[in-house]
Amino acid sequence: MASSDVKLLGAWPSPFVIRARIALNIKAIKYEFLEEQMGAKSELLLKSNPVHKKIPVLIHDDKPICESLVIVQYIDEAWSSGPQILPSDPHDRAIARFWAAYIDDKWFPSVRAIGSAPNDEERNAAIGQLQEGLALLEDAFKKISNGKKFFGGDNIGYLDIALGCNLGWVRVIENMNNVKLFDEEKTPCLFKWAQEFCDDPAAKDVIPETGKLMEFAKIVIARMKAAAQN
């Protein structure tokens, strides 16, 4: 399929944009990546996502699809060729959606809270919440993966994408706060899973390099702290 048929509005550091890019890579879909600039919103973005006015937005045959997990599901359904992303079994699909919602509603806010924490006490509390969430996800991985490499089995699936898109930022948090989150002793399954995920051809070229992402993170954190003081 020609790239002109598929466009993705996004920004390279965004874990939510990374979700869409990994899903497109899994399906081997050629697409045009339209980079949005930090602090600005293009006319195409505002037109394509007038409700939330945020990335990512997938445009397929001039029709926009918004919200990262919705986009991942759309990609899986719109292109039946290639590996299946969501589980085919209704119960397994429901479980994957449950944990993906947990990641977005409960776990990811702790990631953001670490960067915006005004003091060490609140930062440490957010890190503790993140670690507690990873313990839950470690148990979930043992049950869902059935001893295979990924939540999705032998290949990256829906839940892998939902969590794995955050690995670049997890590395930044580990480096900037001198803490180990994906710990080989505390969460051995997730530790090995993270390595497998980042080495997978669908993910390795879109997970940001840690040094580059750290420089970007410093800018974002400074802006968040400045906004909190106003």
CSV table of N, CA and C in Angstrom, one decimal, residues 101-216:
chain,number,residue,atom,x,y,z
A,101,ALA,N,-6.0,-0.9,29.8
A,101,ALA,CA,-6.7,0.3,30.5
A,101,ALA,C,-6.0,0.5,31.8
A,102,TYR,N,-5.6,-0.5,32.5
A,102,TYR,CA,-4.9,-0.3,33.8
A,102,TYR,C,-3.6,0.5,33.5
A,103,ILE,N,-2.9,0.1,32.5
A,103,ILE,CA,-1.6,0.8,32.2
A,103,ILE,C,-1.9,2.3,32.0
A,104,ASP,N,-2.9,2.6,31.2
A,104,ASP,CA,-3.1,4.0,30.9
A,104,ASP,C,-3.8,4.8,32.1
A,105,ASP,N,-4.6,4.1,32.8
A,105,ASP,CA,-5.4,4.8,33.8
A,105,ASP,C,-4.7,4.9,35.2
A,106,LYS,N,-3.9,3.8,35.5
A,106,LYS,CA,-3.3,3.7,36.8
A,106,LYS,C,-1.7,3.8,36.8
A,107,TRP,N,-1.1,3.0,35.8
A,107,TRP,CA,0.3,2.9,35.8
A,107,TRP,C,1.0,4.1,35.2
A,108,PHE,N,0.6,4.5,34.0
A,108,PHE,CA,1.3,5.6,33.3
A,108,PHE,C,1.2,6.9,34.1
A,109,PRO,N,0.1,7.3,34.8
A,109,PRO,CA,0.1,8.5,35.6
A,109,PRO,C,1.3,8.6,36.6
A,110,SER,N,1.7,7.4,37.1
A,110,SER,CA,2.9,7.4,38.0
A,110,SER,C,4.2,7.8,37.3
A,111,VAL,N,4.3,7.4,36.0
A,111,VAL,CA,5.4,7.8,35.2
A,111,VAL,C,5.5,9.3,35.0
A,112,ARG,N,4.3,9.9,34.7
A,112,ARG,CA,4.3,11.4,34.6
A,112,ARG,C,4.5,12.1,36.0
A,113,ALA,N,4.0,11.5,37.0
A,113,ALA,CA,4.1,12.1,38.4
A,113,ALA,C,5.6,12.2,38.8
A,114,ILE,N,6.4,11.2,38.4
A,114,ILE,CA,7.8,11.3,38.7
A,114,ILE,C,8.5,12.5,38.2
A,115,GLY,N,8.2,12.8,36.9
A,115,GLY,CA,8.8,14.0,36.3
A,115,GLY,C,8.3,15.3,36.8
A,116,SER,N,7.1,15.3,37.2
A,116,SER,CA,6.5,16.6,37.7
A,116,SER,C,6.5,16.8,39.2
A,117,ALA,N,7.1,15.8,39.9
A,117,ALA,CA,7.1,15.8,41.4
A,117,ALA,C,7.9,17.0,41.9
A,118,PRO,N,7.4,17.8,42.8
A,118,PRO,CA,8.1,19.0,43.3
A,118,PRO,C,9.2,18.8,44.3
A,119,ASN,N,9.2,17.6,44.9
A,119,ASN,CA,10.2,17.2,45.9
A,119,ASN,C,10.5,15.7,45.9
A,120,ASP,N,11.5,15.4,46.6
A,120,ASP,CA,11.9,14.0,46.7
A,120,ASP,C,10.9,13.1,47.3
A,121,GLU,N,10.1,13.6,48.3
A,121,GLU,CA,9.1,12.7,48.9
A,121,GLU,C,8.0,12.3,47.9
A,122,GLU,N,7.5,13.2,47.1
A,122,GLU,CA,6.5,12.9,46.2
A,122,GLU,C,7.1,12.1,45.0
A,123,ARG,N,8.3,12.4,44.7
A,123,ARG,CA,9.0,11.6,43.6
A,123,ARG,C,9.1,10.1,44.0
A,124,ASN,N,9.6,9.9,45.2
A,124,ASN,CA,9.7,8.5,45.7
A,124,ASN,C,8.4,7.8,45.9
A,125,ALA,N,7.4,8.6,46.2
A,125,ALA,CA,6.0,8.0,46.3
A,125,ALA,C,5.6,7.5,44.9
A,126,ALA,N,5.8,8.3,43.9
A,126,ALA,CA,5.4,8.0,42.6
A,126,ALA,C,6.2,6.8,42.1
A,127,ILE,N,7.5,6.7,42.4
A,127,ILE,CA,8.3,5.6,42.0
A,127,ILE,C,7.8,4.3,42.7
A,128,GLY,N,7.4,4.4,43.9
A,128,GLY,CA,6.9,3.3,44.7
A,128,GLY,C,5.6,2.8,44.0
A,129,GLN,N,4.7,3.7,43.6
A,129,GLN,CA,3.5,3.3,42.9
A,129,GLN,C,3.8,2.6,41.6
A,130,LEU,N,4.8,3.1,40.9
A,130,LEU,CA,5.2,2.5,39.6
A,130,LEU,C,5.7,1.1,39.8
A,131,GLN,N,6.5,0.9,40.9
A,131,GLN,CA,7.0,-0.5,41.2
A,131,GLN,C,5.9,-1.4,41.6
A,132,GLU,N,4.9,-0.9,42.3
A,132,GLU,CA,3.8,-1.7,42.7
A,132,GLU,C,3.0,-2.2,41.5
A,133,GLY,N,2.8,-1.3,40.5
A,133,GLY,CA,2.2,-1.6,39.3
A,133,GLY,C,2.9,-2.6,38.5
A,134,LEU,N,4.2,-2.5,38.5
A,134,LEU,CA,5.0,-3.5,37.8
A,134,LEU,C,4.9,-4.9,38.4
A,135,ALA,N,4.8,-5.0,39.7
A,135,ALA,CA,4.6,-6.3,40.4
A,135,ALA,C,3.3,-6.9,39.9
A,136,LEU,N,2.3,-6.1,39.8
A,136,LEU,CA,1.0,-6.6,39.3
A,136,LEU,C,1.1,-7.1,37.9
A,137,LEU,N,1.8,-6.3,37.1
A,137,LEU,CA,2.0,-6.7,35.7
A,137,LEU,C,2.9,-7.9,35.5
A,138,GLU,N,3.8,-8.1,36.4
A,138,GLU,CA,4.7,-9.3,36.4
A,138,GLU,C,3.8,-10.5,36.6
A,139,ASP,N,2.9,-10.5,37.5
A,139,ASP,CA,1.9,-11.6,37.8
A,139,ASP,C,1.0,-11.8,36.5
A,140,ALA,N,0.6,-10.7,36.0
A,140,ALA,CA,-0.3,-10.8,34.8
A,140,ALA,C,0.5,-11.4,33.6
A,141,PHE,N,1.7,-11.1,33.5
A,141,PHE,CA,2.5,-11.7,32.4
A,141,PHE,C,2.6,-13.2,32.5
A,142,LYS,N,2.9,-13.6,33.7
A,142,LYS,CA,3.0,-15.1,34.0
A,142,LYS,C,1.7,-15.8,33.5
A,143,LYS,N,0.6,-15.2,33.8
A,143,LYS,CA,-0.7,-15.9,33.5
A,143,LYS,C,-1.1,-15.8,32.0
A,144,ILE,N,-0.8,-14.6,31.4
A,144,ILE,CA,-1.2,-14.3,30.1
A,144,ILE,C,-0.3,-14.9,29.0
A,145,SER,N,1.0,-14.9,29.3
A,145,SER,CA,2.0,-15.3,28.2
A,145,SER,C,2.1,-16.8,28.0
A,146,ASN,N,1.6,-17.6,29.0
A,146,ASN,CA,1.7,-19.1,29.0
A,146,ASN,C,3.2,-19.5,28.7
A,147,GLY,N,4.1,-18.8,29.3
A,147,GLY,CA,5.5,-19.2,29.2
A,147,GLY,C,6.2,-18.8,28.0
A,148,LYS,N,5.6,-18.0,27.1
A,148,LYS,CA,6.2,-17.5,25.9
A,148,LYS,C,6.8,-16.1,26.1
A,149,LYS,N,7.4,-15.6,25.0
A,149,LYS,CA,8.2,-14.4,25.1
A,149,LYS,C,7.4,-13.2,25.4
A,150,PHE,N,6.2,-13.1,24.9
A,150,PHE,CA,5.4,-11.9,25.0
A,150,PHE,C,4.0,-12.1,25.6
A,151,PHE,N,3.4,-11.0,26.0
A,151,PHE,CA,2.0,-11.1,26.5
A,151,PHE,C,1.2,-11.8,25.4
A,152,GLY,N,1.5,-11.4,24.1
A,152,GLY,CA,0.8,-11.9,23.0
A,152,GLY,C,1.2,-13.3,22.5
A,153,GLY,N,2.1,-14.0,23.2
A,153,GLY,CA,2.6,-15.3,22.8
A,153,GLY,C,4.0,-15.2,22.2
A,154,ASP,N,4.1,-15.8,21.0
A,154,ASP,CA,5.4,-15.8,20.3
A,154,ASP,C,5.7,-14.5,19.6
A,155,ASN,N,4.6,-13.7,19.4
A,155,ASN,CA,4.8,-12.4,18.7
A,155,ASN,C,4.2,-11.2,19.6
A,156,ILE,N,4.7,-10.0,19.4
A,156,ILE,CA,4.2,-8.8,20.0
A,156,ILE,C,2.7,-8.7,19.8
A,157,GLY,N,1.9,-8.5,20.8
A,157,GLY,CA,0.5,-8.3,20.7
A,157,GLY,C,0.0,-7.0,21.3
A,158,TYR,N,-1.2,-6.9,21.5
A,158,TYR,CA,-1.9,-5.6,21.9
A,158,TYR,C,-1.4,-5.1,23.3
A,159,LEU,N,-1.3,-6.0,24.2
A,159,LEU,CA,-0.8,-5.6,25.6
A,159,LEU,C,0.7,-5.3,25.6
A,160,ASP,N,1.4,-6.1,24.8
A,160,ASP,CA,2.8,-5.8,24.7
A,160,ASP,C,3.0,-4.3,24.2
A,161,ILE,N,2.3,-3.9,23.2
A,161,ILE,CA,2.4,-2.6,22.6
A,161,ILE,C,2.0,-1.6,23.7
A,162,ALA,N,0.9,-1.9,24.4
A,162,ALA,CA,0.4,-0.9,25.4
A,162,ALA,C,1.4,-0.6,26.5
A,163,LEU,N,2.2,-1.6,26.9
A,163,LEU,CA,3.2,-1.4,27.9
A,163,LEU,C,4.5,-1.0,27.3
A,164,GLY,N,4.9,-1.7,26.3
A,164,GLY,CA,6.2,-1.6,25.7
A,164,GLY,C,6.5,-0.2,25.1
A,165,CYS,N,5.5,0.5,24.7
A,165,CYS,CA,5.7,1.9,24.2
A,165,CYS,C,6.4,2.8,25.2
A,166,ASN,N,6.2,2.4,26.5
A,166,ASN,CA,6.8,3.3,27.6
A,166,ASN,C,8.2,3.0,28.0
A,167,LEU,N,8.8,2.0,27.3
A,167,LEU,CA,10.1,1.5,27.8
A,167,LEU,C,11.2,2.6,27.6
A,168,GLY,N,11.1,3.4,26.6
A,168,GLY,CA,12.1,4.5,26.5
A,168,GLY,C,12.1,5.4,27.7
A,169,TRP,N,10.9,5.8,28.1
A,169,TRP,CA,10.7,6.7,29.2
A,169,TRP,C,11.1,6.0,30.5
A,170,VAL,N,10.8,4.7,30.6
A,170,VAL,CA,11.3,4.0,31.8
A,170,VAL,C,12.8,4.0,32.0
A,171,ARG,N,13.5,3.9,30.9
A,171,ARG,CA,14.9,4.0,30.9
A,171,ARG,C,15.4,5.4,31.4
A,172,VAL,N,14.7,6.4,30.9
A,172,VAL,CA,15.0,7.7,31.3
A,172,VAL,C,14.8,7.9,32.8
A,173,ILE,N,13.7,7.4,33.3
A,173,ILE,CA,13.4,7.5,34.8
A,173,ILE,C,14.5,6.8,35.6
A,174,GLU,N,14.9,5.6,35.1
A,174,GLU,CA,15.9,4.8,35.8
A,174,GLU,C,17.2,5.6,35.9
A,175,ASN,N,17.6,6.2,34.8
A,175,ASN,CA,18.9,6.9,34.7
A,175,ASN,C,18.8,8.2,35.5
A,176,MET,N,17.7,8.9,35.5
A,176,MET,CA,17.7,10.2,36.1
A,176,MET,C,17.4,10.1,37.6
A,177,ASN,N,16.9,9.0,38.1
A,177,ASN,CA,16.6,8.8,39.5
A,177,ASN,C,17.4,7.7,40.2
A,178,ASN,N,18.3,7.2,39.4
A,178,ASN,CA,19.2,6.1,40.0
A,178,ASN,C,18.3,5.0,40.7
A,179,VAL,N,17.4,4.5,39.9
A,179,VAL,CA,16.5,3.5,40.4
A,179,VAL,C,16.3,2.4,39.3
A,180,LYS,N,16.1,1.2,39.7
A,180,LYS,CA,15.9,0.1,38.8
A,180,LYS,C,14.4,-0.3,38.9
A,181,LEU,N,13.7,-0.2,37.7
A,181,LEU,CA,12.3,-0.5,37.7
A,181,LEU,C,12.0,-1.9,37.2
A,182,PHE,N,12.5,-2.2,36.0
A,182,PHE,CA,12.4,-3.5,35.4
A,182,PHE,C,13.6,-4.3,36.0
A,183,ASP,N,13.4,-4.9,37.2
A,183,ASP,CA,14.5,-5.5,38.0
A,183,ASP,C,14.6,-7.0,37.7
A,184,GLU,N,15.8,-7.4,37.5
A,184,GLU,CA,16.0,-8.8,37.1
A,184,GLU,C,15.6,-9.8,38.3
A,185,GLU,N,15.7,-9.3,39.5
A,185,GLU,CA,15.3,-10.1,40.7
A,185,GLU,C,13.8,-9.9,41.0
A,186,LYS,N,13.3,-8.7,41.0
A,186,LYS,CA,12.0,-8.4,41.5
A,186,LYS,C,10.9,-8.7,40.4
A,187,THR,N,11.3,-8.4,39.2
A,187,THR,CA,10.3,-8.7,38.1
A,187,THR,C,11.1,-9.4,36.9
A,188,PRO,N,11.5,-10.6,37.2
A,188,PRO,CA,12.4,-11.3,36.2
A,188,PRO,C,11.7,-11.5,34.8
A,189,CYS,N,10.4,-11.8,34.8
A,189,CYS,CA,9.7,-12.0,33.6
A,189,CYS,C,9.6,-10.8,32.7
A,190,LEU,N,9.3,-9.6,33.4
A,190,LEU,CA,9.2,-8.4,32.7
A,190,LEU,C,10.6,-7.9,32.3
A,191,PHE,N,11.6,-8.2,33.1
A,191,PHE,CA,13.0,-7.8,32.7
A,191,PHE,C,13.4,-8.4,31.4
A,192,LYS,N,13.1,-9.7,31.3
A,192,LYS,CA,13.5,-10.4,30.0
A,192,LYS,C,12.5,-10.0,28.9
A,193,TRP,N,11.3,-9.8,29.2
A,193,TRP,CA,10.3,-9.3,28.2
A,193,TRP,C,10.7,-8.0,27.6
A,194,ALA,N,11.2,-7.1,28.4
A,194,ALA,CA,11.6,-5.8,28.0
A,194,ALA,C,12.7,-5.9,27.0
A,195,GLN,N,13.7,-6.7,27.2
A,195,GLN,CA,14.8,-6.9,26.3
A,195,GLN,C,14.3,-7.5,25.0
A,196,GLU,N,13.4,-8.5,25.1
A,196,GLU,CA,12.9,-9.1,23.8
A,196,GLU,C,12.0,-8.1,23.0
A,197,PHE,N,11.3,-7.3,23.7
A,197,PHE,CA,10.4,-6.3,23.1
A,197,PHE,C,11.3,-5.3,22.3
A,198,CYS,N,12.3,-4.7,23.0
A,198,CYS,CA,13.1,-3.7,22.4
A,198,CYS,C,14.0,-4.2,21.2
A,199,ASP,N,14.2,-5.5,21.2
A,199,ASP,CA,15.0,-6.1,20.1
A,199,ASP,C,14.2,-6.6,19.0
A,200,ASP,N,12.9,-6.6,19.1
A,200,ASP,CA,12.0,-7.0,18.1
A,200,ASP,C,12.0,-6.0,16.9
A,201,PRO,N,12.0,-6.5,15.7
A,201,PRO,CA,12.1,-5.6,14.5
A,201,PRO,C,11.0,-4.6,14.4
A,202,ALA,N,9.8,-4.9,15.0
A,202,ALA,CA,8.7,-3.9,14.9
A,202,ALA,C,8.9,-2.8,15.9
A,203,ALA,N,9.7,-2.9,16.9
A,203,ALA,CA,9.8,-1.9,17.9
A,203,ALA,C,11.2,-1.2,18.0
A,204,LYS,N,12.3,-1.9,17.6
A,204,LYS,CA,13.6,-1.4,17.9
A,204,LYS,C,13.9,-0.1,17.3
A,205,ASP,N,13.4,0.2,16.1
A,205,ASP,CA,13.7,1.5,15.4
A,205,ASP,C,12.8,2.6,15.8
A,206,VAL,N,11.8,2.4,16.7
A,206,VAL,CA,10.9,3.4,17.1
A,206,VAL,C,11.0,3.7,18.6
A,207,ILE,N,11.6,2.8,19.4
A,207,ILE,CA,11.8,3.1,20.8
A,207,ILE,C,13.0,4.1,20.8
A,208,PRO,N,12.8,5.3,21.4
A,208,PRO,CA,13.8,6.4,21.3
A,208,PRO,C,15.1,6.0,22.0
A,209,GLU,N,16.2,6.4,21.5
A,209,GLU,CA,17.5,6.3,22.2
A,209,GLU,C,17.5,7.0,23.5
A,210,THR,N,18.1,6.4,24.5
A,210,THR,CA,17.9,6.9,25.9
A,210,THR,C,18.5,8.3,26.1
A,211,GLY,N,19.7,8.5,25.5
A,211,GLY,CA,20.4,9.8,25.7
A,211,GLY,C,19.5,10.9,25.0
A,212,LYS,N,19.1,10.7,23.8
A,212,LYS,CA,18.2,11.7,23.1
A,212,LYS,C,17.0,12.0,23.9
A,213,LEU,N,16.4,10.9,24.4
A,213,LEU,CA,15.1,11.1,25.1
A,213,LEU,C,15.3,11.8,26.5
A,214,MET,N,16.5,11.6,27.1
A,214,MET,CA,16.8,12.3,28.4
A,214,MET,C,16.9,13.8,28.2
A,215,GLU,N,17.5,14.2,27.1
A,215,GLU,CA,17.6,15.6,26.8
A,215,GLU,C,16.3,16.2,26.6
A,216,PHE,N,15.4,15.5,25.9
A,216,PHE,CA,14.0,16.0,25.7
A,216,PHE,C,13.3,16.0,27.0
